[in-house]
Amino acid sequence: VVSVSTKTYNGTTDAEVTATVDTGITGQTLTITGLAGSFDNKNAGTGKTVTINSTNAQVTAGADTDASNYSIIYPETAKGDITAKTLNAVVSAANKVYDGKTDAKVTATVKTRIGEETLTIIGLTGSFADQNVGTDKSVSIDSTRASVQAGAGTRADNYTVVYPAAS
C-alpha cells in the first residue's frame, strides 16, 4: 500500500511517499524505503494526483523473511492532499485626529515566505475602544469584509490568513 503524507503548501510539488507491504504470511515482513513522489501541481487541494517514482526504492526483509520470495509492484500514481499555508496577518492602526468617532484605519500585512509570492489584504476595518483621545489605545479588528488579493504568480487559495482580534 502506497500512501502520500499530507503536506502544507510550500510552493513545490515534492511529495513524501511511504509504502507498506502485507505479505499475507505471519512473521514475513518487508520494509520499503526510497520512494519519491511529485504532486501534479504545487497548489493546495485534496485528492491530488501524485506520480510515484520507485527508481531508488529499496526493499528490506525482516527476520525470517527472504525478499527474493516477493515481487514488488509499485503503482504509478497515488492520491494526496496539500493544505493551505496559514499566515498570521500583522495589523496596525493609523493614528488619527480626534473626530468623536471610534472608526480606525487599519492595514494588514502578511509574509508568505514562498519565493516571490505576495498577498494584499483589503477591506479590513477597525474600531478604537472609545472615541476619546489617548495613546496605545486598543483597536478591535473586523475581518468580515476583508479579502485577500494575490500578486502575480500567487494563488490566494494556497493560503489561509488569520487576523488578530485586537491590535
CSV table of N, CA and C in Angstrom, one decimal:
chain,number,residue,atom,x,y,z
A,1,VAL,N,0.9,-1.2,0.0
A,1,VAL,CA,0.0,0.0,0.0
A,1,VAL,C,0.9,1.2,0.0
A,2,VAL,N,0.7,2.1,-1.0
A,2,VAL,CA,1.5,3.3,-1.1
A,2,VAL,C,0.6,4.5,-0.5
A,3,SER,N,1.2,5.3,0.3
A,3,SER,CA,0.4,6.4,0.8
A,3,SER,C,1.2,7.7,0.7
A,4,VAL,N,0.5,8.8,0.6
A,4,VAL,CA,1.2,10.1,0.5
A,4,VAL,C,0.9,10.9,1.7
A,5,SER,N,1.9,11.5,2.3
A,5,SER,CA,1.7,12.3,3.5
A,5,SER,C,1.1,13.7,3.1
A,6,THR,N,0.1,14.1,3.9
A,6,THR,CA,-0.5,15.4,3.7
A,6,THR,C,0.6,16.5,4.0
A,7,LYS,N,0.7,17.4,3.1
A,7,LYS,CA,1.7,18.5,3.4
A,7,LYS,C,1.0,19.9,3.3
A,8,THR,N,1.7,20.8,3.9
A,8,THR,CA,1.2,22.2,3.9
A,8,THR,C,1.9,22.9,2.7
A,9,TYR,N,1.1,23.7,2.0
A,9,TYR,CA,1.6,24.4,0.8
A,9,TYR,C,3.0,25.0,1.1
A,10,ASN,N,3.9,24.7,0.2
A,10,ASN,CA,5.3,25.3,0.3
A,10,ASN,C,5.8,25.7,-1.0
A,11,GLY,N,5.0,25.7,-2.1
A,11,GLY,CA,5.4,26.2,-3.4
A,11,GLY,C,6.1,25.2,-4.2
A,12,THR,N,6.2,23.9,-3.7
A,12,THR,CA,6.8,22.8,-4.5
A,12,THR,C,5.8,21.7,-4.8
A,13,THR,N,6.2,20.8,-5.7
A,13,THR,CA,5.4,19.6,-6.0
A,13,THR,C,5.9,18.4,-5.2
A,14,ASP,N,7.0,18.5,-4.4
A,14,ASP,CA,7.5,17.4,-3.7
A,14,ASP,C,6.5,16.7,-2.9
A,15,ALA,N,6.5,15.4,-2.9
A,15,ALA,CA,5.5,14.6,-2.1
A,15,ALA,C,6.3,13.6,-1.3
A,16,GLU,N,5.9,13.4,0.0
A,16,GLU,CA,6.5,12.4,0.8
A,16,GLU,C,5.7,11.1,0.7
A,17,VAL,N,6.3,10.1,0.2
A,17,VAL,CA,5.6,8.8,-0.1
A,17,VAL,C,6.1,7.7,0.7
A,18,THR,N,5.2,6.9,1.3
A,18,THR,CA,5.6,5.7,2.1
A,18,THR,C,4.9,4.5,1.5
A,19,ALA,N,5.4,3.3,1.8
A,19,ALA,CA,4.8,2.1,1.4
A,19,ALA,C,4.9,1.1,2.5
A,20,THR,N,3.8,0.3,2.5
A,20,THR,CA,3.8,-0.9,3.4
A,20,THR,C,3.4,-2.1,2.6
A,21,VAL,N,3.9,-3.2,3.0
A,21,VAL,CA,3.6,-4.5,2.3
A,21,VAL,C,3.0,-5.5,3.3
A,22,ASP,N,1.9,-6.0,2.9
A,22,ASP,CA,1.3,-7.1,3.7
A,22,ASP,C,1.6,-8.3,2.9
A,23,THR,N,2.5,-9.2,3.4
A,23,THR,CA,2.9,-10.4,2.7
A,23,THR,C,1.8,-11.4,2.7
A,24,GLY,N,0.9,-11.3,3.7
A,24,GLY,CA,-0.1,-12.3,3.9
A,24,GLY,C,0.4,-13.6,4.6
A,25,ILE,N,1.6,-13.5,5.1
A,25,ILE,CA,2.2,-14.7,5.8
A,25,ILE,C,2.7,-14.2,7.1
A,26,THR,N,2.2,-14.8,8.2
A,26,THR,CA,2.5,-14.4,9.5
A,26,THR,C,4.0,-14.5,9.7
A,27,GLY,N,4.6,-13.4,10.3
A,27,GLY,CA,6.0,-13.3,10.5
A,27,GLY,C,6.9,-12.9,9.4
A,28,GLN,N,6.3,-12.8,8.2
A,28,GLN,CA,7.0,-12.3,7.0
A,28,GLN,C,6.8,-10.8,6.8
A,29,THR,N,7.9,-10.0,6.9
A,29,THR,CA,7.7,-8.6,6.8
A,29,THR,C,8.7,-8.0,5.8
A,30,LEU,N,8.3,-7.0,5.1
A,30,LEU,CA,9.1,-6.3,4.2
A,30,LEU,C,8.9,-4.8,4.4
A,31,THR,N,10.0,-4.1,4.4
A,31,THR,CA,10.0,-2.6,4.6
A,31,THR,C,10.5,-2.0,3.3
A,32,ILE,N,9.8,-1.0,2.8
A,32,ILE,CA,10.2,-0.3,1.6
A,32,ILE,C,10.6,1.1,1.9
A,33,THR,N,11.8,1.6,1.5
A,33,THR,CA,12.2,2.9,1.6
A,33,THR,C,12.7,3.5,0.3
A,34,GLY,N,12.9,4.8,0.2
A,34,GLY,CA,13.4,5.4,-1.0
A,34,GLY,C,12.4,5.8,-2.1
A,35,LEU,N,11.1,5.6,-1.8
A,35,LEU,CA,10.1,6.1,-2.8
A,35,LEU,C,10.1,7.6,-2.8
A,36,ALA,N,9.8,8.1,-4.0
A,36,ALA,CA,9.7,9.6,-4.1
A,36,ALA,C,8.4,9.8,-4.9
A,37,GLY,N,7.9,11.1,-4.8
A,37,GLY,CA,6.7,11.4,-5.5
A,37,GLY,C,6.6,12.9,-5.8
A,38,SER,N,5.8,13.2,-6.8
A,38,SER,CA,5.5,14.6,-7.2
A,38,SER,C,4.0,14.8,-7.4
A,39,PHE,N,3.5,15.8,-6.7
A,39,PHE,CA,2.1,16.2,-6.9
A,39,PHE,C,2.0,16.7,-8.4
A,40,ASP,N,0.8,16.7,-8.9
A,40,ASP,CA,0.6,17.1,-10.3
A,40,ASP,C,0.8,18.6,-10.5
A,41,ASN,N,0.6,19.4,-9.4
A,41,ASN,CA,1.0,20.8,-9.4
A,41,ASN,C,1.2,21.2,-7.9
A,42,LYS,N,1.7,22.4,-7.7
A,42,LYS,CA,2.1,22.8,-6.4
A,42,LYS,C,1.0,23.4,-5.5
A,43,ASN,N,-0.2,23.6,-6.1
A,43,ASN,CA,-1.3,24.3,-5.4
A,43,ASN,C,-2.0,23.4,-4.4
A,44,ALA,N,-2.6,24.1,-3.4
A,44,ALA,CA,-3.4,23.4,-2.3
A,44,ALA,C,-4.6,22.7,-2.9
A,45,GLY,N,-4.9,21.6,-2.4
A,45,GLY,CA,-6.1,20.8,-2.9
A,45,GLY,C,-6.2,19.4,-2.3
A,46,THR,N,-7.3,18.8,-2.4
A,46,THR,CA,-7.5,17.4,-1.9
A,46,THR,C,-7.6,16.4,-3.0
A,47,GLY,N,-7.2,15.2,-2.7
A,47,GLY,CA,-7.3,14.2,-3.7
A,47,GLY,C,-6.5,14.4,-5.0
A,48,LYS,N,-5.3,15.1,-4.8
A,48,LYS,CA,-4.5,15.4,-5.9
A,48,LYS,C,-3.7,14.2,-6.3
A,49,THR,N,-3.4,14.1,-7.6
A,49,THR,CA,-2.6,13.0,-8.2
A,49,THR,C,-1.2,13.2,-7.9
A,50,VAL,N,-0.5,12.1,-7.4
A,50,VAL,CA,0.9,12.1,-7.1
A,50,VAL,C,1.5,11.0,-8.0
A,51,THR,N,2.5,11.4,-8.8
A,51,THR,CA,3.3,10.4,-9.6
A,51,THR,C,4.3,9.8,-8.7
A,52,ILE,N,4.4,8.5,-8.7
A,52,ILE,CA,5.3,7.7,-7.8
A,52,ILE,C,6.6,7.4,-8.6
A,53,ASN,N,7.7,7.6,-8.0
A,53,ASN,CA,9.0,7.3,-8.6
A,53,ASN,C,9.6,6.3,-7.7
A,54,SER,N,9.8,5.0,-8.2
A,54,SER,CA,10.3,3.9,-7.4
A,54,SER,C,11.8,3.6,-7.8
A,55,THR,N,12.4,4.5,-8.6
A,55,THR,CA,13.8,4.3,-9.0
A,55,THR,C,14.7,3.9,-7.9
A,56,ASN,N,14.6,4.7,-6.8
A,56,ASN,CA,15.5,4.4,-5.7
A,56,ASN,C,14.9,3.6,-4.5
A,57,ALA,N,13.8,2.9,-4.8
A,57,ALA,CA,13.2,2.1,-3.8
A,57,ALA,C,14.1,1.0,-3.4
A,58,GLN,N,14.1,0.7,-2.1
A,58,GLN,CA,14.8,-0.4,-1.5
A,58,GLN,C,13.9,-1.3,-0.7
A,59,VAL,N,14.0,-2.6,-0.8
A,59,VAL,CA,13.2,-3.5,-0.1
A,59,VAL,C,14.1,-4.2,1.0
A,60,THR,N,13.7,-4.1,2.2
A,60,THR,CA,14.4,-4.7,3.3
A,60,THR,C,13.5,-5.8,3.9
A,61,ALA,N,14.1,-7.0,4.0
A,61,ALA,CA,13.3,-8.1,4.6
A,61,ALA,C,13.6,-8.1,6.1
A,62,GLY,N,12.5,-8.4,6.8
A,62,GLY,CA,12.6,-8.6,8.2
A,62,GLY,C,13.1,-10.0,8.6
A,63,ALA,N,13.3,-10.3,9.9
A,63,ALA,CA,13.8,-11.6,10.3
A,63,ALA,C,12.9,-12.7,9.7
A,64,ASP,N,13.4,-13.8,9.4
A,64,ASP,CA,12.7,-14.9,8.9
A,64,ASP,C,12.0,-14.6,7.5
A,65,THR,N,12.4,-13.6,6.8
A,65,THR,CA,11.8,-13.3,5.5
A,65,THR,C,12.9,-13.2,4.4
A,66,ASP,N,12.6,-13.8,3.3
A,66,ASP,CA,13.6,-13.8,2.2
A,66,ASP,C,12.9,-12.9,1.1
A,67,ALA,N,13.5,-11.7,0.9
A,67,ALA,CA,12.9,-10.7,0.0
A,67,ALA,C,12.8,-11.3,-1.4
A,68,SER,N,13.6,-12.2,-1.8
A,68,SER,CA,13.6,-12.8,-3.2
A,68,SER,C,12.3,-13.6,-3.4
A,69,ASN,N,11.6,-13.9,-2.3
A,69,ASN,CA,10.3,-14.7,-2.5
A,69,ASN,C,9.2,-13.7,-2.9
A,70,TYR,N,9.5,-12.4,-3.0
A,70,TYR,CA,8.4,-11.5,-3.3
A,70,TYR,C,8.8,-10.6,-4.5
A,71,SER,N,7.8,-10.3,-5.3
A,71,SER,CA,8.0,-9.3,-6.4
A,71,SER,C,7.1,-8.1,-6.0
A,72,ILE,N,7.7,-7.0,-5.9
A,72,ILE,CA,7.0,-5.7,-5.5
A,72,ILE,C,6.6,-5.0,-6.8
A,73,ILE,N,5.3,-4.7,-6.9
A,73,ILE,CA,4.8,-3.9,-8.0
A,73,ILE,C,4.4,-2.5,-7.4
A,74,TYR,N,5.0,-1.5,-7.9
A,74,TYR,CA,4.6,-0.1,-7.4
A,74,TYR,C,3.6,0.5,-8.3
A,75,PRO,N,2.6,1.2,-7.7
A,75,PRO,CA,1.7,1.9,-8.5
A,75,PRO,C,2.3,3.1,-9.2
A,76,GLU,N,1.8,3.5,-10.3
A,76,GLU,CA,2.4,4.7,-11.0
A,76,GLU,C,1.9,6.0,-10.3
A,77,THR,N,0.7,6.0,-9.7
A,77,THR,CA,0.2,7.2,-9.1
A,77,THR,C,-0.5,6.8,-7.7
A,78,ALA,N,-0.7,7.8,-6.9
A,78,ALA,CA,-1.4,7.7,-5.7
A,78,ALA,C,-2.2,9.1,-5.5
A,79,LYS,N,-2.9,9.2,-4.5
A,79,LYS,CA,-3.6,10.5,-4.2
A,79,LYS,C,-3.1,11.1,-2.9
A,80,GLY,N,-3.0,12.4,-2.8
A,80,GLY,CA,-2.6,13.1,-1.6
A,80,GLY,C,-3.2,14.5,-1.6
A,81,ASP,N,-2.9,15.1,-0.4
A,81,ASP,CA,-3.5,16.4,-0.2
A,81,ASP,C,-2.4,17.4,0.1
A,82,ILE,N,-2.6,18.7,-0.3
A,82,ILE,CA,-1.8,19.8,0.1
A,82,ILE,C,-2.8,20.8,0.7
A,83,THR,N,-2.5,21.1,2.0
A,83,THR,CA,-3.3,22.1,2.7
A,83,THR,C,-2.8,23.5,2.6
A,84,ALA,N,-3.7,24.4,2.7
A,84,ALA,CA,-3.3,25.8,2.6
A,84,ALA,C,-2.4,26.2,3.7
A,85,LYS,N,-1.4,27.0,3.5
A,85,LYS,CA,-0.5,27.5,4.5
A,85,LYS,C,-1.2,28.6,5.3
A,86,THR,N,-1.1,28.5,6.6
A,86,THR,CA,-1.7,29.5,7.5
A,86,THR,C,-0.7,30.6,7.7
A,87,LEU,N,-1.2,31.9,7.5
A,87,LEU,CA,-0.4,33.1,7.7
A,87,LEU,C,-1.1,33.9,8.7
A,88,ASN,N,-0.3,34.5,9.6
A,88,ASN,CA,-0.9,35.4,10.6
A,88,ASN,C,-0.7,36.8,10.1
A,89,ALA,N,-1.8,37.5,9.9
A,89,ALA,CA,-1.7,38.9,9.5
A,89,ALA,C,-1.2,39.8,10.6
A,90,VAL,N,-0.3,40.7,10.2
A,90,VAL,CA,0.1,41.7,11.2
A,90,VAL,C,-0.7,43.0,10.9
A,91,VAL,N,-1.5,43.4,11.8
A,91,VAL,CA,-2.4,44.5,11.6
A,91,VAL,C,-1.9,45.7,12.4
A,92,SER,N,-2.0,46.9,11.8
A,92,SER,CA,-1.6,48.1,12.5
A,92,SER,C,-2.7,49.2,12.2
A,93,ALA,N,-2.9,50.0,13.3
A,93,ALA,CA,-3.9,51.1,13.1
A,93,ALA,C,-3.2,52.4,13.0
A,94,ALA,N,-3.7,53.2,12.2
A,94,ALA,CA,-3.1,54.6,12.0
A,94,ALA,C,-3.6,55.5,13.1
A,95,ASN,N,-2.7,56.4,13.5
A,95,ASN,CA,-3.1,57.4,14.4
A,95,ASN,C,-4.1,58.4,13.7
A,96,LYS,N,-4.9,59.0,14.5
A,96,LYS,CA,-5.9,59.9,13.9
A,96,LYS,C,-6.1,61.1,14.8
A,97,VAL,N,-6.6,62.2,14.2
A,97,VAL,CA,-7.0,63.4,15.0
A,97,VAL,C,-8.4,63.1,15.5
A,98,TYR,N,-8.7,63.6,16.7
A,98,TYR,CA,-10.0,63.4,17.4
A,98,TYR,C,-11.1,63.9,16.5
A,99,ASP,N,-12.1,63.0,16.3
A,99,ASP,CA,-13.3,63.4,15.5
A,99,ASP,C,-14.6,62.9,16.1
A,100,GLY,N,-14.5,62.4,17.3
A,100,GLY,CA,-15.7,62.0,18.1
A,100,GLY,C,-16.2,60.6,17.6
A,101,LYS,N,-15.4,59.9,16.7
A,101,LYS,CA,-15.8,58.6,16.3
A,101,LYS,C,-14.8,57.6,16.7
A,102,THR,N,-15.2,56.3,16.7
A,102,THR,CA,-14.3,55.2,17.0
A,102,THR,C,-13.7,54.5,15.8
A,103,ASP,N,-14.1,54.9,14.6
A,103,ASP,CA,-13.5,54.1,13.5
A,103,ASP,C,-12.0,54.4,13.3
A,104,ALA,N,-11.4,53.3,13.0
A,104,ALA,CA,-9.9,53.3,12.9
A,104,ALA,C,-9.5,52.8,11.5
A,105,LYS,N,-8.5,53.5,10.9
A,105,LYS,CA,-8.0,53.0,9.6
A,105,LYS,C,-6.9,51.9,10.0
A,106,VAL,N,-7.2,50.7,9.5
A,106,VAL,CA,-6.2,49.6,9.8
A,106,VAL,C,-5.7,49.1,8.5
A,107,THR,N,-4.5,48.6,8.6
A,107,THR,CA,-3.8,47.9,7.4
A,107,THR,C,-3.2,46.6,7.9
A,108,ALA,N,-3.1,45.7,7.0
A,108,ALA,CA,-2.6,44.4,7.4
A,108,ALA,C,-1.6,43.9,6.4
A,109,THR,N,-0.6,43.3,6.9
A,109,THR,CA,0.5,42.7,6.0
A,109,THR,C,0.6,41.2,6.4
A,110,VAL,N,1.0,40.5,5.4
A,110,VAL,CA,1.4,39.1,5.6
A,110,VAL,C,2.6,38.8,4.8
A,111,LYS,N,3.4,37.9,5.3
A,111,LYS,CA,4.6,37.4,4.5
A,111,LYS,C,4.4,35.9,4.2
A,112,THR,N,4.4,35.6,2.9
A,112,THR,CA,4.2,34.2,2.5
A,112,THR,C,5.5,33.4,2.8
A,113,ARG,N,6.6,34.0,2.6
A,113,ARG,CA,7.9,33.3,2.7
A,113,ARG,C,8.0,32.1,1.7
A,114,ILE,N,7.3,32.3,0.6
A,114,ILE,CA,7.4,31.4,-0.5
A,114,ILE,C,7.8,32.1,-1.7
A,115,GLY,N,9.1,32.0,-2.1
A,115,GLY,CA,9.6,32.7,-3.3
A,115,GLY,C,9.2,34.2,-3.4
A,116,GLU,N,8.6,34.5,-4.5
A,116,GLU,CA,8.2,35.9,-4.8
A,116,GLU,C,6.7,36.1,-4.6
A,117,GLU,N,6.0,35.1,-4.0
A,117,GLU,CA,4.6,35.2,-3.8
A,117,GLU,C,4.2,36.3,-2.8
A,118,THR,N,3.2,37.1,-3.2
A,118,THR,CA,2.7,38.2,-2.4
A,118,THR,C,1.2,38.2,-2.3
A,119,LEU,N,0.7,38.7,-1.2
A,119,LEU,CA,-0.7,38.8,-0.9
A,119,LEU,C,-1.0,40.2,-0.4
A,120,THR,N,-2.1,40.8,-0.8
A,120,THR,CA,-2.5,42.1,-0.3
A,120,THR,C,-3.9,41.9,0.3
A,121,ILE,N,-4.1,42.5,1.5
A,121,ILE,CA,-5.3,42.4,2.2
A,121,ILE,C,-6.1,43.7,2.1
A,122,ILE,N,-7.3,43.6,1.6
A,122,ILE,CA,-8.2,44.9,1.5
A,122,ILE,C,-9.5,44.6,2.3
A,123,GLY,N,-10.1,45.7,2.7
A,123,GLY,CA,-11.4,45.6,3.3
A,123,GLY,C,-11.5,45.4,4.8
A,124,LEU,N,-10.3,45.4,5.4
A,124,LEU,CA,-10.2,45.2,6.8
A,124,LEU,C,-10.6,46.5,7.5
A,125,THR,N,-11.4,46.4,8.6
A,125,THR,CA,-11.9,47.6,9.3
A,125,THR,C,-11.5,47.4,10.8
A,126,GLY,N,-11.5,48.6,11.5
A,126,GLY,CA,-11.2,48.5,12.9
A,126,GLY,C,-11.9,49.6,13.6
A,127,SER,N,-12.0,49.5,15.0
A,127,SER,CA,-12.7,50.5,15.8
A,127,SER,C,-11.8,50.6,17.1
A,128,PHE,N,-11.6,51.9,17.4
A,128,PHE,CA,-10.9,52.2,18.7
A,128,PHE,C,-11.9,51.8,19.8
A,129,ALA,N,-11.3,51.5,21.0
A,129,ALA,CA,-12.1,51.1,22.2
A,129,ALA,C,-13.1,52.1,22.6
A,130,ASP,N,-12.8,53.4,22.4
A,130,ASP,CA,-13.7,54.5,22.6
A,130,ASP,C,-13.3,55.7,21.7
A,131,GLN,N,-14.1,56.7,21.7
A,131,GLN,CA,-13.8,57.9,20.8
A,131,GLN,C,-12.9,58.9,21.5
A,132,ASN,N,-12.4,58.7,22.7
A,132,ASN,CA,-11.7,59.7,23.4
A,132,ASN,C,-10.2,59.7,23.0
A,133,VAL,N,-9.5,60.8,23.2
A,133,VAL,CA,-8.1,61.0,22.9
A,133,VAL,C,-7.3,60.1,23.8
A,134,GLY,N,-6.3,59.5,23.3
A,134,GLY,CA,-5.4,58.7,24.2
A,134,GLY,C,-4.3,58.0,23.3
A,135,THR,N,-3.3,57.4,24.0
A,135,THR,CA,-2.2,56.7,23.3
A,135,THR,C,-2.3,55.2,23.6
A,136,ASP,N,-1.7,54.5,22.7
A,136,ASP,CA,-1.7,53.0,22.9
A,136,ASP,C,-3.1,52.4,23.1
A,137,LYS,N,-4.1,53.0,22.4
A,137,LYS,CA,-5.5,52.5,22.5
A,137,LYS,C,-5.7,51.2,21.8
A,138,SER,N,-6.5,50.3,22.4
A,138,SER,CA,-6.8,49.1,21.7
A,138,SER,C,-7.7,49.3,20.5
A,139,VAL,N,-7.5,48.5,19.5
A,139,VAL,CA,-8.4,48.6,18.3
A,139,VAL,C,-8.9,47.2,18.0
A,140,SER,N,-10.2,47.1,17.9
A,140,SER,CA,-10.9,45.9,17.6
A,140,SER,C,-10.8,45.7,16.0
A,141,ILE,N,-10.5,44.5,15.6
A,141,ILE,CA,-10.4,44.3,14.2
A,141,ILE,C,-11.6,43.5,13.7
A,142,ASP,N,-12.1,44.0,12.5
A,142,ASP,CA,-13.3,43.3,11.9
A,142,ASP,C,-12.8,42.8,10.5
A,143,SER,N,-12.7,41.5,10.3
A,143,SER,CA,-12.2,41.0,9.1
A,143,SER,C,-13.3,40.4,8.2
A,144,THR,N,-14.6,40.6,8.6
A,144,THR,CA,-15.7,40.0,7.8
A,144,THR,C,-15.8,40.5,6.4
A,145,ARG,N,-15.3,41.7,6.1
A,145,ARG,CA,-15.3,42.2,4.7
A,145,ARG,C,-14.0,42.2,4.1
A,146,ALA,N,-13.0,41.6,4.8
A,146,ALA,CA,-11.6,41.6,4.3
A,146,ALA,C,-11.5,40.5,3.1
A,147,SER,N,-10.7,40.8,2.2
A,147,SER,CA,-10.4,39.9,1.1
A,147,SER,C,-8.9,39.9,0.9
A,148,VAL,N,-8.5,38.7,0.4
A,148,VAL,CA,-7.0,38.6,0.1
A,148,VAL,C,-6.9,38.6,-1.4
A,149,GLN,N,-6.0,39.5,-1.9
A,149,GLN,CA,-5.7,39.5,-3.3
A,149,GLN,C,-4.3,39.0,-3.5
A,150,ALA,N,-4.2,38.2,-4.5
A,150,ALA,CA,-2.9,37.5,-4.8
A,150,ALA,C,-2.1,38.4,-5.9
A,151,GLY,N,-0.8,38.5,-5.6
A,151,GLY,CA,0.0,39.1,-6.6
A,151,GLY,C,0.3,38.2,-7.8
A,152,ALA,N,1.1,38.7,-8.7
A,152,ALA,CA,1.4,37.9,-9.9
A,152,ALA,C,2.1,36.6,-9.5
A,153,GLY,N,1.6,35.5,-10.1
A,153,GLY,CA,2.2,34.2,-9.8
A,153,GLY,C,1.8,33.6,-8.5
A,154,THR,N,0.8,34.2,-7.8
A,154,THR,CA,0.4,33.7,-6.5
A,154,THR,C,-1.1,33.4,-6.6
A,155,ARG,N,-1.5,32.3,-5.9
A,155,ARG,CA,-2.9,31.9,-5.8
A,155,ARG,C,-3.3,32.1,-4.3
A,156,ALA,N,-4.3,32.9,-4.1
A,156,ALA,CA,-4.8,33.2,-2.7
A,156,ALA,C,-5.3,32.0,-2.0
A,157,ASP,N,-5.8,31.0,-2.7
A,157,ASP,CA,-6.4,29.8,-2.1
A,157,ASP,C,-5.3,28.9,-1.6
A,158,ASN,N,-4.0,29.2,-1.8
A,158,ASN,CA,-2.9,28.4,-1.2
A,158,ASN,C,-2.6,28.9,0.2
A,159,TYR,N,-3.3,29.9,0.7
A,159,TYR,CA,-3.1,30.5,2.0
A,159,TYR,C,-4.4,30.7,2.7
A,160,THR,N,-4.3,30.5,4.1
A,160,THR,CA,-5.4,30.9,5.0
A,160,THR,C,-4.8,32.0,5.8
A,161,VAL,N,-5.5,33.2,5.8
A,161,VAL,CA,-5.0,34.3,6.6
A,161,VAL,C,-5.8,34.4,7.9
A,162,VAL,N,-5.1,34.5,9.0
A,162,VAL,CA,-5.7,34.6,10.3
A,162,VAL,C,-5.4,36.0,10.8
A,163,TYR,N,-6.5,36.7,11.3
A,163,TYR,CA,-6.4,38.1,11.7
A,163,TYR,C,-6.5,38.1,13.3
A,164,PRO,N,-5.8,39.0,13.9
A,164,PRO,CA,-5.9,39.1,15.4
A,164,PRO,C,-7.2,39.7,15.7
A,165,ALA,N,-7.7,39.5,16.9
A,165,ALA,CA,-9.0,40.1,17.4
A,165,ALA,C,-8.8,41.5,17.7
A,166,ALA,N,-7.7,41.9,18.2
A,166,ALA,CA,-7.4,43.3,18.6
A,166,ALA,C,-6.0,43.6,18.3
A,167,SER,N,-5.7,45.0,18.2
A,167,SER,CA,-4.3,45.4,17.9
A,167,SER,C,-4.0,46.5,18.9
